[in-house]
PDB file of C-alpha atoms in Angstrom:
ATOM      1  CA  UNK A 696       0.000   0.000   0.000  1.00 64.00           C
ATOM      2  CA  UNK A 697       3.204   2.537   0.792  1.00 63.00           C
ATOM      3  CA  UNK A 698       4.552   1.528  -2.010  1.00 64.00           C
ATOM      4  CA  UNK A 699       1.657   2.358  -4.455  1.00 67.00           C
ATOM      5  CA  UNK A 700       0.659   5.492  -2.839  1.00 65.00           C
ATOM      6  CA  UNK A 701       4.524   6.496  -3.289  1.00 63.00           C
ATOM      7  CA  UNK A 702       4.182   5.444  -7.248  1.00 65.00           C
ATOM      8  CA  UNK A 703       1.409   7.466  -7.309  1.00 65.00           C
ATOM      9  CA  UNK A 704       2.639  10.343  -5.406  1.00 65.00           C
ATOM     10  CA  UNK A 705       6.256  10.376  -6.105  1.00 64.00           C
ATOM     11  CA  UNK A 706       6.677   9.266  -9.316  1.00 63.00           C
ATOM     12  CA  UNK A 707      10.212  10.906 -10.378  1.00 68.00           C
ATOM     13  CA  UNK A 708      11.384   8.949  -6.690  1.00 69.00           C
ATOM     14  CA  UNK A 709      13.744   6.214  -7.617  1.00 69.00           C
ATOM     15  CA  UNK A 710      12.475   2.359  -7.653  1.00 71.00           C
ATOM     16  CA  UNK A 711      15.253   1.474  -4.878  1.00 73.00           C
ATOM     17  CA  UNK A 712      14.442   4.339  -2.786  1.00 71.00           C
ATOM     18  CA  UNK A 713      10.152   3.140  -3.342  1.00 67.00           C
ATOM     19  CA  UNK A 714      11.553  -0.096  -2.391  1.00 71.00           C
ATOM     20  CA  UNK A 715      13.508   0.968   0.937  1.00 67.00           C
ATOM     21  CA  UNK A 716      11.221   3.180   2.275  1.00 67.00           C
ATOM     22  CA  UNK A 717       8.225   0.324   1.364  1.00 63.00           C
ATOM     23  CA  UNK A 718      10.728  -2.357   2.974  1.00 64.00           C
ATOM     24  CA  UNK A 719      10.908  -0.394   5.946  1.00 65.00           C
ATOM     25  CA  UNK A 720       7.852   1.636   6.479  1.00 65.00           C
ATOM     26  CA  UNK A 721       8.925   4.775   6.253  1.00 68.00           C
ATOM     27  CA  UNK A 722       5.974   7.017   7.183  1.00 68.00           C
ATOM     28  CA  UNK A 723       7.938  10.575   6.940  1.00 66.00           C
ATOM     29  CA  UNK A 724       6.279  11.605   3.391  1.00 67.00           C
ATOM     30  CA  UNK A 725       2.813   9.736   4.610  1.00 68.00           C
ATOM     31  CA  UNK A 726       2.680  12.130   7.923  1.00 68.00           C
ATOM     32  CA  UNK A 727       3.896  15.295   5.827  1.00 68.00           C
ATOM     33  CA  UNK A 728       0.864  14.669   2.989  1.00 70.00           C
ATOM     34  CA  UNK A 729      -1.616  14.192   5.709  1.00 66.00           C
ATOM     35  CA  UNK A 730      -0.649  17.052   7.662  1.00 64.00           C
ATOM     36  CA  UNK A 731      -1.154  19.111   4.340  1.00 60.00           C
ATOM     37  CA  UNK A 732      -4.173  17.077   3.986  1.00 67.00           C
ATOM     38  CA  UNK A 733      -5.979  18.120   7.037  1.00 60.00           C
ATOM     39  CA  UNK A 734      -5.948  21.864   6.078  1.00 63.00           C
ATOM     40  CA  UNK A 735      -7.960  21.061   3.109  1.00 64.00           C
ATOM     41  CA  UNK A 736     -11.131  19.932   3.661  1.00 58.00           C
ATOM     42  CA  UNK A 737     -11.082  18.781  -0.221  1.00 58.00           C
ATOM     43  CA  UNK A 738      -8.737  15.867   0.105  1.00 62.00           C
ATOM     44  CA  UNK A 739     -10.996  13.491   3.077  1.00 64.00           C
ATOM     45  CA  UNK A 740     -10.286  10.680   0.086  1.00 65.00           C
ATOM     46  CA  UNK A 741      -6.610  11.560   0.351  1.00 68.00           C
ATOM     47  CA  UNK A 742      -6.808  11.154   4.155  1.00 68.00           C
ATOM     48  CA  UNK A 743      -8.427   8.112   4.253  1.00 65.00           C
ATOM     49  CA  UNK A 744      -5.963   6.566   2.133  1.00 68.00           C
ATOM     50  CA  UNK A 745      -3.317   8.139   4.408  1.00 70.00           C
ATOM     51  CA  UNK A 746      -5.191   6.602   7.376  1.00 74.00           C
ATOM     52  CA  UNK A 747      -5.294   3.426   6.156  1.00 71.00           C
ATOM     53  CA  UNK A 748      -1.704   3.083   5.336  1.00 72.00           C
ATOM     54  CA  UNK A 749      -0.994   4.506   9.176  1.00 75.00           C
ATOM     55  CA  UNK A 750      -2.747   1.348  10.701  1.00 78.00           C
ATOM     56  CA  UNK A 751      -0.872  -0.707   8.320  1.00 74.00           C
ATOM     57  CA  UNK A 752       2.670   0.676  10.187  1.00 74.00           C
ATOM     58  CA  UNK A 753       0.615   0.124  13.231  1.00 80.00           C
ATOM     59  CA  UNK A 754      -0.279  -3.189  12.832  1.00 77.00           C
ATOM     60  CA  UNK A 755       2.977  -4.044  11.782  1.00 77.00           C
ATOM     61  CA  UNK A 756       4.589  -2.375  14.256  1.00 80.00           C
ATOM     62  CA  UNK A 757       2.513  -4.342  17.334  1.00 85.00           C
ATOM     63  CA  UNK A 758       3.000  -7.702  15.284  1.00 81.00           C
ATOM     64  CA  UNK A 759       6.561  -7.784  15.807  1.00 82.00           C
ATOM     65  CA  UNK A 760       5.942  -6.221  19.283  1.00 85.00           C
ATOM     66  CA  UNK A 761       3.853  -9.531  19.726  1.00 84.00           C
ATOM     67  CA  UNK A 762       6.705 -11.797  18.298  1.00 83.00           C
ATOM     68  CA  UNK A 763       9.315 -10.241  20.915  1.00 84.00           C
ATOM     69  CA  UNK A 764       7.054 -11.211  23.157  1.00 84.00           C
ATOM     70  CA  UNK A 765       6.839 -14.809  22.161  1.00 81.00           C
ATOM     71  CA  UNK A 766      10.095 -15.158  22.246  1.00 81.00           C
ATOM     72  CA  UNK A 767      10.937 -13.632  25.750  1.00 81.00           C
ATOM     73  CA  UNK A 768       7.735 -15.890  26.905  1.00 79.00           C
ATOM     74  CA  UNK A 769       9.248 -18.749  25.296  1.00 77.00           C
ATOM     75  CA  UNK A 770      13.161 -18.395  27.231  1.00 75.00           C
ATOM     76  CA  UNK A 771      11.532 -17.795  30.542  1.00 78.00           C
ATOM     77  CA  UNK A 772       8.767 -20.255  30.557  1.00 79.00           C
ATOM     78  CA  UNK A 773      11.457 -23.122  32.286  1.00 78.00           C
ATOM     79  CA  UNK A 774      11.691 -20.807  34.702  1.00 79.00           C
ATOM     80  CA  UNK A 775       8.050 -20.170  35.425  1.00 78.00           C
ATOM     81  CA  UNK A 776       7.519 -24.068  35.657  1.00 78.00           C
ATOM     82  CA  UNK A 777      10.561 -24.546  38.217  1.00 78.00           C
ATOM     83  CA  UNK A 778       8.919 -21.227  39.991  1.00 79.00           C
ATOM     84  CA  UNK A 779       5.660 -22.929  39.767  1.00 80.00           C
ATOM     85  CA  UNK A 780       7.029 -26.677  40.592  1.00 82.00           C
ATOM     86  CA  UNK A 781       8.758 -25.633  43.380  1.00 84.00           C
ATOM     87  CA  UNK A 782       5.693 -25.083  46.096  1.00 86.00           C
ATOM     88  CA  UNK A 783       4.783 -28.605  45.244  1.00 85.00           C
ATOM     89  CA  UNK A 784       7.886 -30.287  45.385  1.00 85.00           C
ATOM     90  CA  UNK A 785       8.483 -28.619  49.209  1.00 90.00           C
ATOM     91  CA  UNK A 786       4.816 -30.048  49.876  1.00 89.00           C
ATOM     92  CA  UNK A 787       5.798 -33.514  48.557  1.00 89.00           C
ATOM     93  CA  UNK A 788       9.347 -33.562  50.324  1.00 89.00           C
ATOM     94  CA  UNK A 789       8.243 -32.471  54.068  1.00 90.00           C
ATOM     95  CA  UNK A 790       4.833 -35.365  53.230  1.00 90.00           C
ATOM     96  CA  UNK A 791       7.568 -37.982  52.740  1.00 87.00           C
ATOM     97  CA  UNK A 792       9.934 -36.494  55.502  1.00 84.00           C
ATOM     98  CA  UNK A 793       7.219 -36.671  57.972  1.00 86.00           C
ATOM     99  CA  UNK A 794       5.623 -40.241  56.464  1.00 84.00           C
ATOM    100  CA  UNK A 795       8.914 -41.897  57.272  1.00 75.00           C
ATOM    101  CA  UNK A 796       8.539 -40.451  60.796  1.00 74.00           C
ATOM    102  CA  UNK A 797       5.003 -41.750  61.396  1.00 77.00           C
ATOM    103  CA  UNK A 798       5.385 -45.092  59.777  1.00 70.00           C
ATOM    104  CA  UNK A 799       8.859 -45.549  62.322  1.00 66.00           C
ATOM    105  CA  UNK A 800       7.108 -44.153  65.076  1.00 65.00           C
ATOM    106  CA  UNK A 801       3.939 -46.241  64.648  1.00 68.00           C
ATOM    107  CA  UNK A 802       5.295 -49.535  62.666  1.00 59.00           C
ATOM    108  CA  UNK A 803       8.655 -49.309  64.292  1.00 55.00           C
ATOM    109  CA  UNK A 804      10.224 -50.210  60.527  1.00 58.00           C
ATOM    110  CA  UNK A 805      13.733 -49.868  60.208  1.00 61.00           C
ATOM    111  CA  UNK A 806      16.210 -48.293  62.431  1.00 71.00           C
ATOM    112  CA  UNK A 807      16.559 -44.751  63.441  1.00 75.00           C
ATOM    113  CA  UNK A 808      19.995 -42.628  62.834  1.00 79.00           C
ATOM    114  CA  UNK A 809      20.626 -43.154  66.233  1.00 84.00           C
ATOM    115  CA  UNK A 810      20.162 -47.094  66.740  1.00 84.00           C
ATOM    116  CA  UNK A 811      22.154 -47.337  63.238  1.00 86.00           C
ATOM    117  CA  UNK A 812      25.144 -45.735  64.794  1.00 88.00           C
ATOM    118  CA  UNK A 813      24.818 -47.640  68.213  1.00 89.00           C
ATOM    119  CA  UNK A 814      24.700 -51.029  65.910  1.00 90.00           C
ATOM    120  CA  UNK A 815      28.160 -49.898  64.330  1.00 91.00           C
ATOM    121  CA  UNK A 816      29.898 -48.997  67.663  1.00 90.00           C
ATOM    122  CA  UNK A 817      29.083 -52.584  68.739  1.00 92.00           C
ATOM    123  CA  UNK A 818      29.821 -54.007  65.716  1.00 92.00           C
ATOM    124  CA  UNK A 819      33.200 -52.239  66.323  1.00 91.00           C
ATOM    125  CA  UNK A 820      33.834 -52.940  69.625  1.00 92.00           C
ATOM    126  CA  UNK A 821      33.656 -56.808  69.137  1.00 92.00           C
ATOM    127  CA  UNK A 822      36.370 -56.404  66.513  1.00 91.00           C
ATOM    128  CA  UNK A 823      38.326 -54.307  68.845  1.00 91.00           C
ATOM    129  CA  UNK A 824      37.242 -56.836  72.226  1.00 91.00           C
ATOM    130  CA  UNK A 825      38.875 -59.431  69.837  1.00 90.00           C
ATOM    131  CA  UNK A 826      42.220 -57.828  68.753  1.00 89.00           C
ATOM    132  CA  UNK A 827      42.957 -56.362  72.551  1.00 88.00           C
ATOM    133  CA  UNK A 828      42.338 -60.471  73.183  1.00 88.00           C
ATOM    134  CA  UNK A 829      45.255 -61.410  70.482  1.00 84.00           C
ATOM    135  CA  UNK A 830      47.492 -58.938  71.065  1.00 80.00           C
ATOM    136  CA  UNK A 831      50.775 -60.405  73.163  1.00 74.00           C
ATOM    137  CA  UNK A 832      48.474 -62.885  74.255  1.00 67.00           C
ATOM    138  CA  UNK A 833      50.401 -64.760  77.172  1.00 69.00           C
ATOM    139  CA  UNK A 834      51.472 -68.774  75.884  1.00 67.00           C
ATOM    140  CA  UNK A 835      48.953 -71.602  76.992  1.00 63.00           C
ATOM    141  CA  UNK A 836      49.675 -73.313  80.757  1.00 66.00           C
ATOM    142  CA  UNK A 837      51.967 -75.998  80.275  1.00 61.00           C
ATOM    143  CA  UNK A 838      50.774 -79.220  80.209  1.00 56.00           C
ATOM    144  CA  UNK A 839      52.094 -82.177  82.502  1.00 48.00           C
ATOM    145  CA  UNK A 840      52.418 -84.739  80.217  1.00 49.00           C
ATOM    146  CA  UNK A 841      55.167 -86.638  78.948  1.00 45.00           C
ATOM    147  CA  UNK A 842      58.982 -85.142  78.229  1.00 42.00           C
ATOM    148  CA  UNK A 843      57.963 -85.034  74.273  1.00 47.00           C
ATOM    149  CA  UNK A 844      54.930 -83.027  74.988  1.00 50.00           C
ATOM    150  CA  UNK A 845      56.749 -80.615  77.231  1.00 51.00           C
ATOM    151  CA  UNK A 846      59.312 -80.344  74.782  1.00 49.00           C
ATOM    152  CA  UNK A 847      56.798 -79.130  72.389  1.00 51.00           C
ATOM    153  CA  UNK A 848      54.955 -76.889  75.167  1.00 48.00           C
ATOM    154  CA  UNK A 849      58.652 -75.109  74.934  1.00 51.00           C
ATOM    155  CA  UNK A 850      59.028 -74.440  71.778  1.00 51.00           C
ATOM    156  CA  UNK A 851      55.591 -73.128  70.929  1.00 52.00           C
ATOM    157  CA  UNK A 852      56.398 -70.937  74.247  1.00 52.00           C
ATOM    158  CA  UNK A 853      59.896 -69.888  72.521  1.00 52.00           C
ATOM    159  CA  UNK A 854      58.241 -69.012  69.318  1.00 50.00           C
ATOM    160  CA  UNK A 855      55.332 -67.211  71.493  1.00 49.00           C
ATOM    161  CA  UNK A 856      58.112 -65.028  73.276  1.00 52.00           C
ATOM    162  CA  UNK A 857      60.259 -64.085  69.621  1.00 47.00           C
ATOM    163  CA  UNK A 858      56.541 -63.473  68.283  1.00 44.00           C
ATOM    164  CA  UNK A 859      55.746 -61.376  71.503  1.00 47.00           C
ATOM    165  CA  UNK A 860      59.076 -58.981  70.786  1.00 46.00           C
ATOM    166  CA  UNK A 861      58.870 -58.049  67.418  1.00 46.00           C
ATOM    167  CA  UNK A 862      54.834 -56.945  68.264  1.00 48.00           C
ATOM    168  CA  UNK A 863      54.520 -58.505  64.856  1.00 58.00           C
ATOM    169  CA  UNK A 864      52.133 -60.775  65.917  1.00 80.00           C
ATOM    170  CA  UNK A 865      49.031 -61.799  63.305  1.00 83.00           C
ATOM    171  CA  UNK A 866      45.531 -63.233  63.568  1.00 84.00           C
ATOM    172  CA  UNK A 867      45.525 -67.158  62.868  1.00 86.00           C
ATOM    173  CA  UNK A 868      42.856 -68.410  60.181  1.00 86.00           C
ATOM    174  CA  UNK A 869      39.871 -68.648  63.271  1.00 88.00           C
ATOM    175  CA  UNK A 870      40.397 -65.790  63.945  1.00 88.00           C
ATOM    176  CA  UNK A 871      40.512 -64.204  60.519  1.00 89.00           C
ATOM    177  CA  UNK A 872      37.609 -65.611  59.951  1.00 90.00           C
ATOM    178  CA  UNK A 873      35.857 -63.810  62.846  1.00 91.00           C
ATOM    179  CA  UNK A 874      37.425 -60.490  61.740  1.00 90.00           C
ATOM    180  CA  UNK A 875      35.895 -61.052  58.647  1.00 92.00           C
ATOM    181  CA  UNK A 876      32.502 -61.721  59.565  1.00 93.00           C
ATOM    182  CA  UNK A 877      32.907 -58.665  61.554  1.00 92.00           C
ATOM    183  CA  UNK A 878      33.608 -56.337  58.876  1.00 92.00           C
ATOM    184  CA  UNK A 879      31.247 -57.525  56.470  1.00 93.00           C
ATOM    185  CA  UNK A 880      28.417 -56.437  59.214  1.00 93.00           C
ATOM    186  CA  UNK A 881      30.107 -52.859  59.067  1.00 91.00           C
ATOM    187  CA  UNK A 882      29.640 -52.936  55.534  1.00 92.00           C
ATOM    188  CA  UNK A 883      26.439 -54.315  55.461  1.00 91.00           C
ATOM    189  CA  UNK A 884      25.196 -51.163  57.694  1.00 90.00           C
ATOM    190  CA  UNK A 885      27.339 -48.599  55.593  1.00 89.00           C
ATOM    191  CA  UNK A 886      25.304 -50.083  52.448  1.00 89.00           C
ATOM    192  CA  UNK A 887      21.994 -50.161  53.827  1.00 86.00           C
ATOM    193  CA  UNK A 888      21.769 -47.329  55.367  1.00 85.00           C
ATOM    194  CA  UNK A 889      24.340 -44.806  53.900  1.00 85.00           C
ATOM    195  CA  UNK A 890      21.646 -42.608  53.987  1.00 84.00           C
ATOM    196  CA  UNK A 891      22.689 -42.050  57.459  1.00 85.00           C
ATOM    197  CA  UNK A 892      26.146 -41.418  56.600  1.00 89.00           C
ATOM    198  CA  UNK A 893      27.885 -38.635  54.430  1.00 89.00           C
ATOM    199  CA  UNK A 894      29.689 -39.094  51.345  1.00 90.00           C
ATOM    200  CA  UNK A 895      33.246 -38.874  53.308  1.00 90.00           C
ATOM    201  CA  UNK A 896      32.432 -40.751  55.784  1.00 90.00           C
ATOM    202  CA  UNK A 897      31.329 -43.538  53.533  1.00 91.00           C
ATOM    203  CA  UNK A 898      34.586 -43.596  51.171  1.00 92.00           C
ATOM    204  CA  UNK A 899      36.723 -43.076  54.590  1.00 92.00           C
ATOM    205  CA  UNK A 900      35.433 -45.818  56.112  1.00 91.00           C
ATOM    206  CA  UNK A 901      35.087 -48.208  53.796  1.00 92.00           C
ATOM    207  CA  UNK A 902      38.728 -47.695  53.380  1.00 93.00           C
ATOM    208  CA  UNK A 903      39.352 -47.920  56.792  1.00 91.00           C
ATOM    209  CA  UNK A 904      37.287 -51.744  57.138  1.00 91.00           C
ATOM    210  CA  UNK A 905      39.660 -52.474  54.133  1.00 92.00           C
ATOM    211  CA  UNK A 906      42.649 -51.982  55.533  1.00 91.00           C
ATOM    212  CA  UNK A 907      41.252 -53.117  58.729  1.00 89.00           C
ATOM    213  CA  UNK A 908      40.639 -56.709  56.764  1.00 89.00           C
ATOM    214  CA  UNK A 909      43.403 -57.040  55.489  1.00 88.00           C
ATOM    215  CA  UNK A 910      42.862 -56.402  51.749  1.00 88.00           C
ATOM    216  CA  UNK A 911      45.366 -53.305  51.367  1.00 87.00           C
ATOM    217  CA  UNK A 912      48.522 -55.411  52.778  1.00 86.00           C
ATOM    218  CA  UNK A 913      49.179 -57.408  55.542  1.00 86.00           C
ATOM    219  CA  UNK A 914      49.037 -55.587  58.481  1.00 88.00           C
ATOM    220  CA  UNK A 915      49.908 -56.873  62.394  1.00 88.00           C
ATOM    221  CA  UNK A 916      47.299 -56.970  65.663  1.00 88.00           C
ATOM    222  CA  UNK A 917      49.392 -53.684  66.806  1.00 90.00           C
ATOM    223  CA  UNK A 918      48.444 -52.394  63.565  1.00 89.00           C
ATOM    224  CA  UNK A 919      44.674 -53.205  63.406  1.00 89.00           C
ATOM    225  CA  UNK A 920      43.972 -51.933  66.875  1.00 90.00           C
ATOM    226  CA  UNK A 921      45.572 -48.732  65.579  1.00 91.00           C
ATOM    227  CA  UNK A 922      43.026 -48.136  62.743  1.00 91.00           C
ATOM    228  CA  UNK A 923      40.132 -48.837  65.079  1.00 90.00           C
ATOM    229  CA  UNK A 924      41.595 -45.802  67.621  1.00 91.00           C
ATOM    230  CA  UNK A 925      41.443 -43.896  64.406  1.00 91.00           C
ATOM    231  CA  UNK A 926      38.550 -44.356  63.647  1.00 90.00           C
ATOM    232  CA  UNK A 927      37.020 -43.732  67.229  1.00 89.00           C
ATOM    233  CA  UNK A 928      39.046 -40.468  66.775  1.00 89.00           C
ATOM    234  CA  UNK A 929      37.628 -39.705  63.510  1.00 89.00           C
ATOM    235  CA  UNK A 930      34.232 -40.234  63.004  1.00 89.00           C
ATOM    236  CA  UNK A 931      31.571 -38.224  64.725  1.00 87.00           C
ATOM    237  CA  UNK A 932      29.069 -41.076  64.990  1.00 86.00           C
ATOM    238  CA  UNK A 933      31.310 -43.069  66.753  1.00 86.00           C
ATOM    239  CA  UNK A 934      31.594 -41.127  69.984  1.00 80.00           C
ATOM    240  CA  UNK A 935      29.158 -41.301  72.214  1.00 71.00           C
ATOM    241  CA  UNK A 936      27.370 -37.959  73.395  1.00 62.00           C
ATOM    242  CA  UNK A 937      26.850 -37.779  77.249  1.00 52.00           C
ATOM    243  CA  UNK A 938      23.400 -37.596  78.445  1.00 49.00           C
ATOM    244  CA  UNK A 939      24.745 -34.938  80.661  1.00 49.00           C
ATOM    245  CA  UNK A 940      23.176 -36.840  84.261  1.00 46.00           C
ATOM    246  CA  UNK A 941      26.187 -36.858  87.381  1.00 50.00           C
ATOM    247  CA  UNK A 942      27.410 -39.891  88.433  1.00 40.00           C
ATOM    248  CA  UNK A 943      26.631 -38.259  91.960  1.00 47.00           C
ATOM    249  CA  UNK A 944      22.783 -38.174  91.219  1.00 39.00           C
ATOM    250  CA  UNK A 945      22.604 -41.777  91.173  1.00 41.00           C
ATOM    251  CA  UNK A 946      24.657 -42.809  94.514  1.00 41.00           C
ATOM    252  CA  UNK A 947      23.006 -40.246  96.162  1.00 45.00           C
ATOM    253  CA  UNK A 948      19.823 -41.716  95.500  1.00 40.00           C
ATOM    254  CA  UNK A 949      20.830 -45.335  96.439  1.00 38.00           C
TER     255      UNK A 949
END
C-alpha cells in the first residue's frame, strides 16, 4: 500500500528508494501529505488513504511487538515451571519427611539414625574386644604330660616369646575368619543405610574396614587396633554424646 501510494505520489522517486522506504515503512512523506491534507477539507479521500496506510505501520509495528514477546515468553517459561514446581515439590518432600517419621514411630520399621550408629559402635567394639584379646596374648599353661609333649609346650612358648618382641604378631585363620565376619556387618550397615552417613564418611570408612581386613597389605594386631583408635578419633558417629546426668545423682539416690 506505501509503495503504491509512493508510485502514485512520487513518481520521479527512484524504484530502490520506493523499495527501501516500502521495505521499511517509512511514514515521513505519509505524515507530511496528511498534515497538508488536514488543512484542506477537499482531500478526506486523500486522508483516508493516508489513514489506512498509518494502521498498516501500526499493525505491523505491534506484530513484531507480539513476536518479541513470544520469544521472551518462550526463554523464561522453564523458569516459570521450576517457579511454579517448586511449592509442590516442598509439599511432597516435608509429606515424605514426615511419612517416614510416622510409619517408624507407629510400625517401628527400620532403624533410626541413632540405633544405626549404636549397631556400628558394637559391631566395632567386638572387633576391637577381639584384637585387645590377640594382642601379646600370654602362651597356653603348660601341660604335665610326657617329656615329648613338654618339649613341644617349649618351643611353641619360645616361638610365642620371639613373636611377643617383634609386636609382629598376626591373627591365625579362626580368627581371621571372625574379623571377617565382623567387617562384612560394618559394611552391610554402611550399604543399607548410607543414607545415614555422608559421602566422606562412607569412602573413609570403607577404606578404613579395608585396611582393617586385610585387603590393602598385611598388616599386624598392633596395627589393626591402631586403625580402630582412628577411627574412634575420627568419626563423629562413633563417639558417644553424654546424656549430661552426674554420676553423683545416682549414689546419692541409692
Amino acid at each position: 500500500m506505501l509503495k503504491s501510494w509512493l508510485e502514485e505520489i512520487h513518481p520521479d522517486m527512484p524504484e530502490s528508494e520506493k523499495t527501501e522506504k516500502s521495505l521499511k515503512m517509512d511514514m515521513t512523506l505519509v505524515e507530511a501529505a496528511k498534515e497538508f491534507s488536514v488543512r484542506n477539507i477537499l482531500e478526506i479521500n486523500n486522508i483516508y488513504r493516508l489513514s489506512l496506510i498509518e494502521m498498516q505501520f501500526i499493525k505491523k509495528e505491534m506484530l513484531t511487538a507480539l513476536y518479541a514477546m513470544d520469544e521472551m515468553m518462550g526463554t523464561n517459561e522453564i523458569n516459570i515451571k521450576l517457579a511454579a514446581m517448586t511449592p509442590a515439590f516442598i509439599l511432597a518432600s516435608t509429606c515424605r519427611y514426615m511419612m517416614r517419621k510416622v510409619v517408624y514411630a507407629i510400625l517401628k520399621i527400620g532403624k533410626s539414625k541413632e540405633e544405626t550408629f549404636a549397631s556400628f559402635r558394637h559391631i566395632l567394639l567386638d572387633i576391637e574386644r577381639l584384637l585387645v584379646m590377640r594382642d601379646n596374648a600370654p602362651p597356653p599353661p603348660r601341660s604335665l604330660f610326657t617329656a615329648g609333649n613338654n618339649t613341644n609346650v617349649r618351643m611353641g612358648s619360645n616361638r610365642h616369646n620371639a613373636a611377643q618382641q617383634s609386636n609382629d604378631q598376626i591373627l591365625s585363620s579362626d580368627d581371621l575368619g571372625m574379623l571377617m565376619l565382623l567387617v562384612h556387618e560394618c559394611r552391610v550397615i554402611l550399604w543399607q543405610d548410607r543414607r545415614r552417613f555422608t559421602r566422606s564418611e562412607l569412602r573413609n570408612a570403607s577404606e578404613d574396614l579395608a585396611e582393617l581386613a586385610g585387603e590393602r597389605g598385611a598388616v599386624s594386631v598392633r596395627q589393626q587396633l591402631q586403625i580402630i583408635a582412628r577411627m574412634c578419633r575420627t568419626y563423629s558417629f562413633l563417639k558417644v554424646i553424654s546424656s549430661g546426668v552426674p554420676f553423683s545423682t545416682g549414689s546419692n539416690a541409692i
